[in-house]
């Protein structure tokens, strides 16, 4: 299957296919006598896997590591389980950070609503934001 056909079937551009080849995600296909790439049918399934893995939040490097295990004949299940676990921990950490930021912003919104612009001085850049984290979040 030529690169244009694979691109059409898989929903990615020919530029993406070349990038995936260069990045080690897609094996370089054999070439026709005319020098055209001749992708095997299983490339469609491999590209679907790459898309699904990206949708799950895996980086291209992580996807490459999973594919390398499979290409070597090993089952990547334990590796994928570890990757998923790390991503879940990262999401939990980011959610905690977002909750803390939300608390700070709520406090700032309350301060903003209670701030009279006439009380601001030239020495302050913005009374609402000055010392915001230590006042709103207890300095943590």
CSV table of N, CA and C in Angstrom, one decimal:
chain,number,residue,atom,x,y,z
A,1,UNK,N,0.9,-1.2,0.0
A,1,UNK,CA,0.0,0.0,0.0
A,1,UNK,C,0.9,1.2,0.0
A,2,UNK,N,0.7,2.1,-0.9
A,2,UNK,CA,1.5,3.3,-1.0
A,2,UNK,C,1.1,4.3,0.1
A,3,UNK,N,2.0,5.3,0.3
A,3,UNK,CA,1.9,6.2,1.5
A,3,UNK,C,0.6,7.0,1.4
A,4,UNK,N,0.2,7.4,0.2
A,4,UNK,CA,-1.1,8.2,0.1
A,4,UNK,C,-2.3,7.3,0.5
A,5,UNK,N,-2.2,6.1,0.1
A,5,UNK,CA,-3.3,5.2,0.4
A,5,UNK,C,-3.4,4.9,1.9
A,6,UNK,N,-2.2,4.7,2.5
A,6,UNK,CA,-2.2,4.5,3.9
A,6,UNK,C,-2.7,5.7,4.7
A,7,UNK,N,-2.3,6.9,4.2
A,7,UNK,CA,-2.7,8.1,4.9
A,7,UNK,C,-4.2,8.2,4.8
A,8,UNK,N,-4.8,8.0,3.6
A,8,UNK,CA,-6.2,8.1,3.5
A,8,UNK,C,-7.0,7.1,4.3
A,9,UNK,N,-6.5,5.8,4.4
A,9,UNK,CA,-7.2,4.8,5.2
A,9,UNK,C,-7.1,5.1,6.7
A,10,UNK,N,-5.9,5.6,7.1
A,10,UNK,CA,-5.7,5.7,8.5
A,10,UNK,C,-6.1,7.1,9.1
A,11,UNK,N,-6.3,8.1,8.2
A,11,UNK,CA,-6.7,9.4,8.7
A,11,UNK,C,-5.6,10.3,9.1
A,12,UNK,N,-4.3,9.9,8.8
A,12,UNK,CA,-3.2,10.8,9.1
A,12,UNK,C,-2.6,11.3,7.8
A,13,UNK,N,-1.8,12.3,7.9
A,13,UNK,CA,-1.2,12.9,6.7
A,13,UNK,C,0.1,12.1,6.3
A,14,UNK,N,0.5,12.2,5.1
A,14,UNK,CA,1.7,11.5,4.6
A,14,UNK,C,2.9,12.1,5.4
A,15,UNK,N,2.9,13.4,5.8
A,15,UNK,CA,3.9,14.0,6.6
A,15,UNK,C,4.0,13.3,7.9
A,16,UNK,N,2.9,13.0,8.5
A,16,UNK,CA,2.8,12.3,9.8
A,16,UNK,C,3.4,10.9,9.7
A,17,UNK,N,3.1,10.2,8.6
A,17,UNK,CA,3.6,8.8,8.4
A,17,UNK,C,5.1,8.9,8.3
A,18,UNK,N,5.6,9.8,7.5
A,18,UNK,CA,7.1,9.9,7.4
A,18,UNK,C,7.7,10.2,8.8
A,19,UNK,N,7.1,11.1,9.6
A,19,UNK,CA,7.5,11.4,10.9
A,19,UNK,C,7.5,10.2,11.8
A,20,UNK,N,6.5,9.4,11.8
A,20,UNK,CA,6.4,8.2,12.6
A,20,UNK,C,7.5,7.2,12.2
A,21,UNK,N,7.8,7.1,10.9
A,21,UNK,CA,8.9,6.3,10.5
A,21,UNK,C,10.2,6.8,11.1
A,22,UNK,N,10.5,8.1,10.9
A,22,UNK,CA,11.7,8.6,11.5
A,22,UNK,C,11.8,8.5,13.0
A,23,UNK,N,10.6,8.6,13.7
A,23,UNK,CA,10.6,8.5,15.1
A,23,UNK,C,10.6,7.1,15.6
A,24,UNK,N,10.6,6.1,14.7
A,24,UNK,CA,10.7,4.7,15.2
A,24,UNK,C,9.3,4.1,15.6
A,25,UNK,N,8.2,4.8,15.3
A,25,UNK,CA,6.9,4.2,15.6
A,25,UNK,C,6.4,3.3,14.5
A,26,UNK,N,6.8,3.6,13.3
A,26,UNK,CA,6.3,2.8,12.1
A,26,UNK,C,7.6,2.3,11.4
A,27,UNK,N,7.7,1.0,11.3
A,27,UNK,CA,8.9,0.5,10.6
A,27,UNK,C,9.0,1.0,9.1
A,28,UNK,N,10.2,1.3,8.7
A,28,UNK,CA,10.3,1.7,7.3
A,28,UNK,C,9.9,0.5,6.4
A,29,UNK,N,9.0,0.8,5.5
A,29,UNK,CA,8.4,-0.2,4.6
A,29,UNK,C,9.4,-0.5,3.5
A,30,UNK,N,9.2,-1.7,2.9
A,30,UNK,CA,10.0,-2.0,1.7
A,30,UNK,C,9.7,-0.9,0.6
A,31,UNK,N,10.5,-0.8,-0.4
A,31,UNK,CA,10.3,0.1,-1.5
A,31,UNK,C,10.0,-0.7,-2.7
A,32,UNK,N,9.2,0.0,-3.6
A,32,UNK,CA,8.9,-0.6,-4.9
A,32,UNK,C,10.1,-0.4,-5.8
A,33,UNK,N,10.0,-1.0,-6.9
A,33,UNK,CA,11.1,-0.8,-7.9
A,33,UNK,C,11.3,0.6,-8.2
A,34,UNK,N,10.2,1.4,-8.2
A,34,UNK,CA,10.2,2.8,-8.5
A,34,UNK,C,10.6,3.7,-7.3
A,35,UNK,N,10.9,3.0,-6.2
A,35,UNK,CA,11.3,3.8,-5.0
A,35,UNK,C,10.2,4.2,-4.1
A,36,UNK,N,9.0,3.9,-4.4
A,36,UNK,CA,7.9,4.3,-3.5
A,36,UNK,C,7.8,3.4,-2.3
A,37,UNK,N,7.3,3.9,-1.2
A,37,UNK,CA,7.1,3.1,0.0
A,37,UNK,C,5.9,2.2,-0.3
A,38,UNK,N,6.1,1.0,0.2
A,38,UNK,CA,5.0,0.0,0.0
A,38,UNK,C,4.7,-0.6,1.4
A,39,UNK,N,3.8,0.0,2.1
A,39,UNK,CA,3.4,-0.4,3.4
A,39,UNK,C,2.6,-1.6,3.5
A,40,UNK,N,2.9,-2.5,4.4
A,40,UNK,CA,2.1,-3.7,4.6
A,40,UNK,C,0.7,-3.4,5.2
A,41,UNK,N,-0.2,-4.3,5.1
A,41,UNK,CA,-1.6,-4.0,5.6
A,41,UNK,C,-1.6,-3.8,7.1
A,42,UNK,N,-0.7,-4.5,7.8
A,42,UNK,CA,-0.7,-4.3,9.3
A,42,UNK,C,-0.3,-2.9,9.8
A,43,UNK,N,0.1,-2.1,8.9
A,43,UNK,CA,0.5,-0.7,9.2
A,43,UNK,C,-0.8,0.0,9.6
A,44,UNK,N,-1.9,-0.3,9.0
A,44,UNK,CA,-3.2,0.3,9.4
A,44,UNK,C,-3.5,0.0,10.9
A,45,UNK,N,-3.4,-1.2,11.3
A,45,UNK,CA,-3.6,-1.5,12.7
A,45,UNK,C,-2.6,-0.8,13.6
A,46,UNK,N,-1.4,-0.8,13.2
A,46,UNK,CA,-0.4,-0.1,14.0
A,46,UNK,C,-0.7,1.4,14.2
A,47,UNK,N,-1.1,2.0,13.1
A,47,UNK,CA,-1.5,3.4,13.2
A,47,UNK,C,-2.7,3.6,14.1
A,48,UNK,N,-3.7,2.7,14.0
A,48,UNK,CA,-4.8,2.8,14.9
A,48,UNK,C,-4.4,2.7,16.4
A,49,UNK,N,-3.4,1.8,16.7
A,49,UNK,CA,-2.9,1.6,18.0
A,49,UNK,C,-2.3,2.9,18.5
A,50,UNK,N,-1.4,3.5,17.6
A,50,UNK,CA,-0.8,4.8,18.0
A,50,UNK,C,-1.8,5.8,18.3
A,51,UNK,N,-2.8,6.0,17.5
A,51,UNK,CA,-3.9,6.9,17.7
A,51,UNK,C,-4.6,6.7,19.1
A,52,UNK,N,-4.9,5.4,19.3
A,52,UNK,CA,-5.6,5.1,20.6
A,52,UNK,C,-4.7,5.4,21.8
A,53,UNK,N,-3.4,5.0,21.7
A,53,UNK,CA,-2.5,5.3,22.8
A,53,UNK,C,-2.3,6.8,23.0
A,54,UNK,N,-2.2,7.6,21.9
A,54,UNK,CA,-2.2,9.0,22.1
A,54,UNK,C,-3.4,9.5,22.8
A,55,UNK,N,-4.6,9.0,22.4
A,55,UNK,CA,-5.8,9.4,23.0
A,55,UNK,C,-5.9,9.1,24.5
A,56,UNK,N,-5.1,8.1,24.9
A,56,UNK,CA,-5.1,7.7,26.3
A,56,UNK,C,-4.0,8.5,27.1
A,57,UNK,N,-3.4,9.4,26.4
A,57,UNK,CA,-2.4,10.3,27.0
A,57,UNK,C,-1.0,9.9,27.0
A,58,UNK,N,-0.7,8.8,26.3
A,58,UNK,CA,0.7,8.4,26.2
A,58,UNK,C,1.5,9.3,25.2
A,59,UNK,N,2.7,9.5,25.6
A,59,UNK,CA,3.6,10.3,24.7
A,59,UNK,C,4.1,9.4,23.6
A,60,UNK,N,4.7,10.0,22.5
A,60,UNK,CA,5.2,9.2,21.4
A,60,UNK,C,6.4,8.3,21.9
A,61,UNK,N,7.2,8.8,22.8
A,61,UNK,CA,8.3,8.0,23.4
A,61,UNK,C,7.7,6.8,24.1
A,62,UNK,N,6.6,7.0,24.9
A,62,UNK,CA,6.0,5.9,25.6
A,62,UNK,C,5.4,4.9,24.6
A,63,UNK,N,4.8,5.4,23.6
A,63,UNK,CA,4.2,4.5,22.6
A,63,UNK,C,5.3,3.7,21.9
A,64,UNK,N,6.4,4.4,21.6
A,64,UNK,CA,7.5,3.7,21.0
A,64,UNK,C,8.0,2.6,21.8
A,65,UNK,N,8.1,2.8,23.2
A,65,UNK,CA,8.5,1.7,24.1
A,65,UNK,C,7.6,0.5,24.1
A,66,UNK,N,6.3,0.8,24.0
A,66,UNK,CA,5.3,-0.3,24.0
A,66,UNK,C,5.5,-1.1,22.7
A,67,UNK,N,5.6,-0.4,21.6
A,67,UNK,CA,5.8,-1.0,20.3
A,67,UNK,C,7.1,-1.8,20.2
A,68,UNK,N,8.1,-1.3,20.8
A,68,UNK,CA,9.4,-2.0,20.8
A,68,UNK,C,9.3,-3.3,21.5
A,69,UNK,N,8.6,-3.3,22.6
A,69,UNK,CA,8.4,-4.6,23.3
A,69,UNK,C,7.6,-5.6,22.5
A,70,UNK,N,6.5,-5.1,21.9
A,70,UNK,CA,5.7,-6.0,21.0
A,70,UNK,C,6.5,-6.5,19.8
A,71,UNK,N,7.3,-5.6,19.2
A,71,UNK,CA,8.1,-5.9,18.0
A,71,UNK,C,9.2,-7.0,18.4
A,72,UNK,N,9.6,-6.9,19.7
A,72,UNK,CA,10.6,-7.9,20.1
A,72,UNK,C,10.0,-9.2,20.5
A,73,UNK,N,8.7,-9.3,20.4
A,73,UNK,CA,8.0,-10.6,20.7
A,73,UNK,C,7.5,-10.7,22.1
A,74,UNK,N,7.7,-9.6,22.9
A,74,UNK,CA,7.3,-9.6,24.3
A,74,UNK,C,5.9,-9.0,24.5
A,75,UNK,N,5.2,-9.4,25.5
A,75,UNK,CA,3.9,-8.8,25.8
A,75,UNK,C,4.1,-7.5,26.6
A,76,UNK,N,3.6,-6.4,26.1
A,76,UNK,CA,3.8,-5.1,26.8
A,76,UNK,C,2.8,-4.8,27.9
A,77,UNK,N,2.0,-5.8,28.3
A,77,UNK,CA,0.9,-5.5,29.3
A,77,UNK,C,1.5,-4.9,30.6
A,78,UNK,N,2.5,-5.5,31.2
A,78,UNK,CA,3.0,-5.0,32.5
A,78,UNK,C,3.6,-3.6,32.3
A,79,UNK,N,4.2,-3.3,31.2
A,79,UNK,CA,4.8,-2.0,30.9
A,79,UNK,C,3.6,-1.0,30.7
A,80,UNK,N,2.6,-1.4,30.0
A,80,UNK,CA,1.4,-0.5,29.8
A,80,UNK,C,0.8,-0.2,31.1
A,81,UNK,N,0.6,-1.2,31.9
A,81,UNK,CA,0.0,-1.0,33.3
A,81,UNK,C,0.8,0.0,34.1
A,82,UNK,N,2.1,-0.1,34.0
A,82,UNK,CA,2.9,0.9,34.8
A,82,UNK,C,2.8,2.3,34.2
A,83,UNK,N,2.7,2.4,32.9
A,83,UNK,CA,2.6,3.7,32.2
A,83,UNK,C,1.2,4.3,32.6
A,84,UNK,N,0.2,3.5,32.6
A,84,UNK,CA,-1.2,4.0,32.9
A,84,UNK,C,-1.2,4.4,34.4
A,85,UNK,N,-0.5,3.7,35.3
A,85,UNK,CA,-0.5,4.0,36.7
A,85,UNK,C,0.2,5.4,36.9
A,86,UNK,N,1.4,5.6,36.2
A,86,UNK,CA,2.1,6.9,36.3
A,86,UNK,C,1.2,8.0,35.8
A,87,UNK,N,0.5,7.8,34.7
A,87,UNK,CA,-0.3,8.8,34.2
A,87,UNK,C,-1.5,9.2,35.1
A,88,UNK,N,-2.0,8.2,35.8
A,88,UNK,CA,-3.1,8.4,36.8
A,88,UNK,C,-2.5,9.2,37.9
A,89,UNK,N,-1.3,8.9,38.4
A,89,UNK,CA,-0.7,9.7,39.5
A,89,UNK,C,-0.5,11.1,39.1
A,90,UNK,N,0.0,11.3,37.8
A,90,UNK,CA,0.2,12.6,37.3
A,90,UNK,C,-1.1,13.4,37.3
A,91,UNK,N,-2.2,12.8,36.8
A,91,UNK,CA,-3.5,13.5,36.8
A,91,UNK,C,-3.9,13.8,38.2
A,92,UNK,N,-3.8,12.9,39.1
A,92,UNK,CA,-4.1,13.2,40.5
A,92,UNK,C,-3.3,14.4,41.0
A,93,UNK,N,-2.0,14.5,40.7
A,93,UNK,CA,-1.2,15.6,41.2
A,93,UNK,C,-1.7,16.9,40.5
A,94,UNK,N,-2.0,16.9,39.2
A,94,UNK,CA,-2.4,18.1,38.5
A,94,UNK,C,-3.8,18.5,39.0
A,95,UNK,N,-4.7,17.6,39.3
A,95,UNK,CA,-6.0,17.9,39.9
A,95,UNK,C,-5.8,18.6,41.2
A,96,UNK,N,-4.9,18.2,42.1
A,96,UNK,CA,-4.6,18.8,43.4
A,96,UNK,C,-4.1,20.2,43.1
A,97,UNK,N,-3.2,20.4,42.2
A,97,UNK,CA,-2.7,21.7,41.9
A,97,UNK,C,-3.8,22.6,41.4
A,98,UNK,N,-4.7,22.1,40.6
A,98,UNK,CA,-5.8,22.9,40.1
A,98,UNK,C,-6.8,23.3,41.2
A,99,UNK,N,-7.0,22.4,42.1
A,99,UNK,CA,-7.9,22.7,43.3
A,99,UNK,C,-7.3,23.8,44.1
A,100,UNK,N,-6.0,23.8,44.3
A,100,UNK,CA,-5.3,24.8,45.0
A,100,UNK,C,-5.4,26.1,44.3
A,101,UNK,N,-5.2,26.1,43.0
A,101,UNK,CA,-5.3,27.3,42.2
A,101,UNK,C,-6.7,27.9,42.2
A,102,UNK,N,-7.7,27.0,42.2
A,102,UNK,CA,-9.1,27.5,42.3
A,102,UNK,C,-9.3,28.2,43.6
A,103,UNK,N,-8.8,27.6,44.7
A,103,UNK,CA,-9.0,28.2,46.0
A,103,UNK,C,-8.4,29.7,46.0
A,104,UNK,N,-7.2,29.8,45.4
A,104,UNK,CA,-6.5,31.1,45.4
A,104,UNK,C,-7.4,32.0,44.5
A,105,UNK,N,-7.8,31.6,43.4
A,105,UNK,CA,-8.6,32.5,42.5
A,105,UNK,C,-9.9,32.9,43.1
A,106,UNK,N,-10.6,32.0,43.9
A,106,UNK,CA,-11.8,32.3,44.5
A,106,UNK,C,-11.6,33.4,45.6
A,107,UNK,N,-10.5,33.2,46.3
A,107,UNK,CA,-10.1,34.3,47.3
A,107,UNK,C,-9.8,35.6,46.6
A,108,UNK,N,-9.1,35.5,45.5
A,108,UNK,CA,-8.8,36.8,44.8
A,108,UNK,C,-10.1,37.4,44.2
A,109,UNK,N,-11.0,36.6,43.8
A,109,UNK,CA,-12.3,37.2,43.3
A,109,UNK,C,-13.0,37.9,44.4
A,110,UNK,N,-13.0,37.3,45.6
A,110,UNK,CA,-13.6,37.9,46.8
A,110,UNK,C,-12.9,39.2,47.1
A,111,UNK,N,-11.6,39.2,47.1
A,111,UNK,CA,-10.8,40.5,47.4
A,111,UNK,C,-11.1,41.5,46.3
A,112,UNK,N,-11.2,41.1,45.1
A,112,UNK,CA,-11.5,42.0,44.0
A,112,UNK,C,-12.9,42.7,44.2
A,113,UNK,N,-13.8,41.9,44.6
A,113,UNK,CA,-15.2,42.4,44.7
A,113,UNK,C,-15.2,43.4,45.9
A,114,UNK,N,-14.3,43.2,46.9
A,114,UNK,CA,-14.3,44.1,48.1
A,114,UNK,C,-13.4,45.2,48.0
A,115,UNK,N,-12.6,45.3,46.9
A,115,UNK,CA,-11.6,46.3,46.7
A,115,UNK,C,-12.1,47.6,46.1
A,116,UNK,N,-11.9,48.7,46.7
A,116,UNK,CA,-12.3,50.0,46.2
A,116,UNK,C,-11.1,50.6,45.5
A,117,UNK,N,-11.1,50.8,44.2
A,117,UNK,CA,-10.0,51.3,43.4
A,117,UNK,C,-9.5,52.7,44.0
A,118,UNK,N,-10.3,53.4,44.7
A,118,UNK,CA,-9.9,54.7,45.3
A,118,UNK,C,-8.9,54.4,46.4
A,119,UNK,N,-8.9,53.2,47.0
A,119,UNK,CA,-7.9,52.9,48.1
A,119,UNK,C,-6.5,52.5,47.6
A,120,UNK,N,-6.4,52.3,46.3
A,120,UNK,CA,-5.1,51.8,45.7
A,120,UNK,C,-4.1,53.0,45.7
A,121,UNK,N,-2.9,52.7,45.9
A,121,UNK,CA,-1.8,53.7,45.9
A,121,UNK,C,-0.9,53.4,44.7
A,122,UNK,N,-0.1,54.5,44.4
A,122,UNK,CA,0.8,54.4,43.3
A,122,UNK,C,1.9,53.4,43.7
A,123,UNK,N,2.2,53.1,44.9
A,123,UNK,CA,3.3,52.2,45.3
A,123,UNK,C,2.9,50.8,45.1
A,124,UNK,N,1.6,50.5,44.9
A,124,UNK,CA,1.2,49.1,44.7
A,124,UNK,C,0.9,48.9,43.2
A,125,UNK,N,1.3,47.8,42.7
A,125,UNK,CA,1.0,47.5,41.3
A,125,UNK,C,-0.5,47.1,41.2
A,126,UNK,N,-0.9,46.2,42.1
A,126,UNK,CA,-2.3,45.8,42.2
A,126,UNK,C,-2.6,45.3,43.5
A,127,UNK,N,-3.5,45.9,44.3
A,127,UNK,CA,-3.8,45.5,45.6
A,127,UNK,C,-4.4,44.2,45.7
A,128,UNK,N,-5.1,43.8,44.6
A,128,UNK,CA,-5.8,42.5,44.6
A,128,UNK,C,-4.8,41.4,44.6
A,129,UNK,N,-3.8,41.5,43.8
A,129,UNK,CA,-2.8,40.5,43.7
A,129,UNK,C,-1.6,40.5,44.7
A,130,UNK,N,-1.4,41.7,45.3
A,130,UNK,CA,-0.2,41.8,46.2
A,130,UNK,C,-0.4,40.9,47.4
A,131,UNK,N,0.5,40.0,47.6
A,131,UNK,CA,0.5,39.1,48.7
A,131,UNK,C,-0.7,38.1,48.6
A,132,UNK,N,-1.1,37.9,47.4
A,132,UNK,CA,-2.3,37.0,47.1
A,132,UNK,C,-2.1,35.6,47.7
A,133,UNK,N,-1.0,35.0,47.4
A,133,UNK,CA,-0.9,33.6,47.8
A,133,UNK,C,-0.8,33.4,49.3
A,134,UNK,N,0.0,34.3,49.9
A,134,UNK,CA,0.1,34.1,51.4
A,134,UNK,C,-1.2,34.5,52.1
A,135,UNK,N,-1.9,35.4,51.6
A,135,UNK,CA,-3.2,35.8,52.3
A,135,UNK,C,-4.3,34.8,52.0
A,136,UNK,N,-4.4,34.3,50.8
A,136,UNK,CA,-5.5,33.5,50.4
A,136,UNK,C,-5.3,32.0,50.7
A,137,UNK,N,-4.0,31.6,50.6
A,137,UNK,CA,-3.8,30.1,50.8
A,137,UNK,C,-2.9,29.9,52.0
A,138,UNK,N,-2.8,30.9,52.9
A,138,UNK,CA,-2.1,30.7,54.1
A,138,UNK,C,-0.6,30.5,53.9
A,139,UNK,N,-0.1,31.0,52.7
A,139,UNK,CA,1.4,31.0,52.4
A,139,UNK,C,1.9,29.6,52.0
A,140,UNK,N,1.0,28.7,51.7
A,140,UNK,CA,1.5,27.3,51.4
A,140,UNK,C,1.5,27.1,49.9
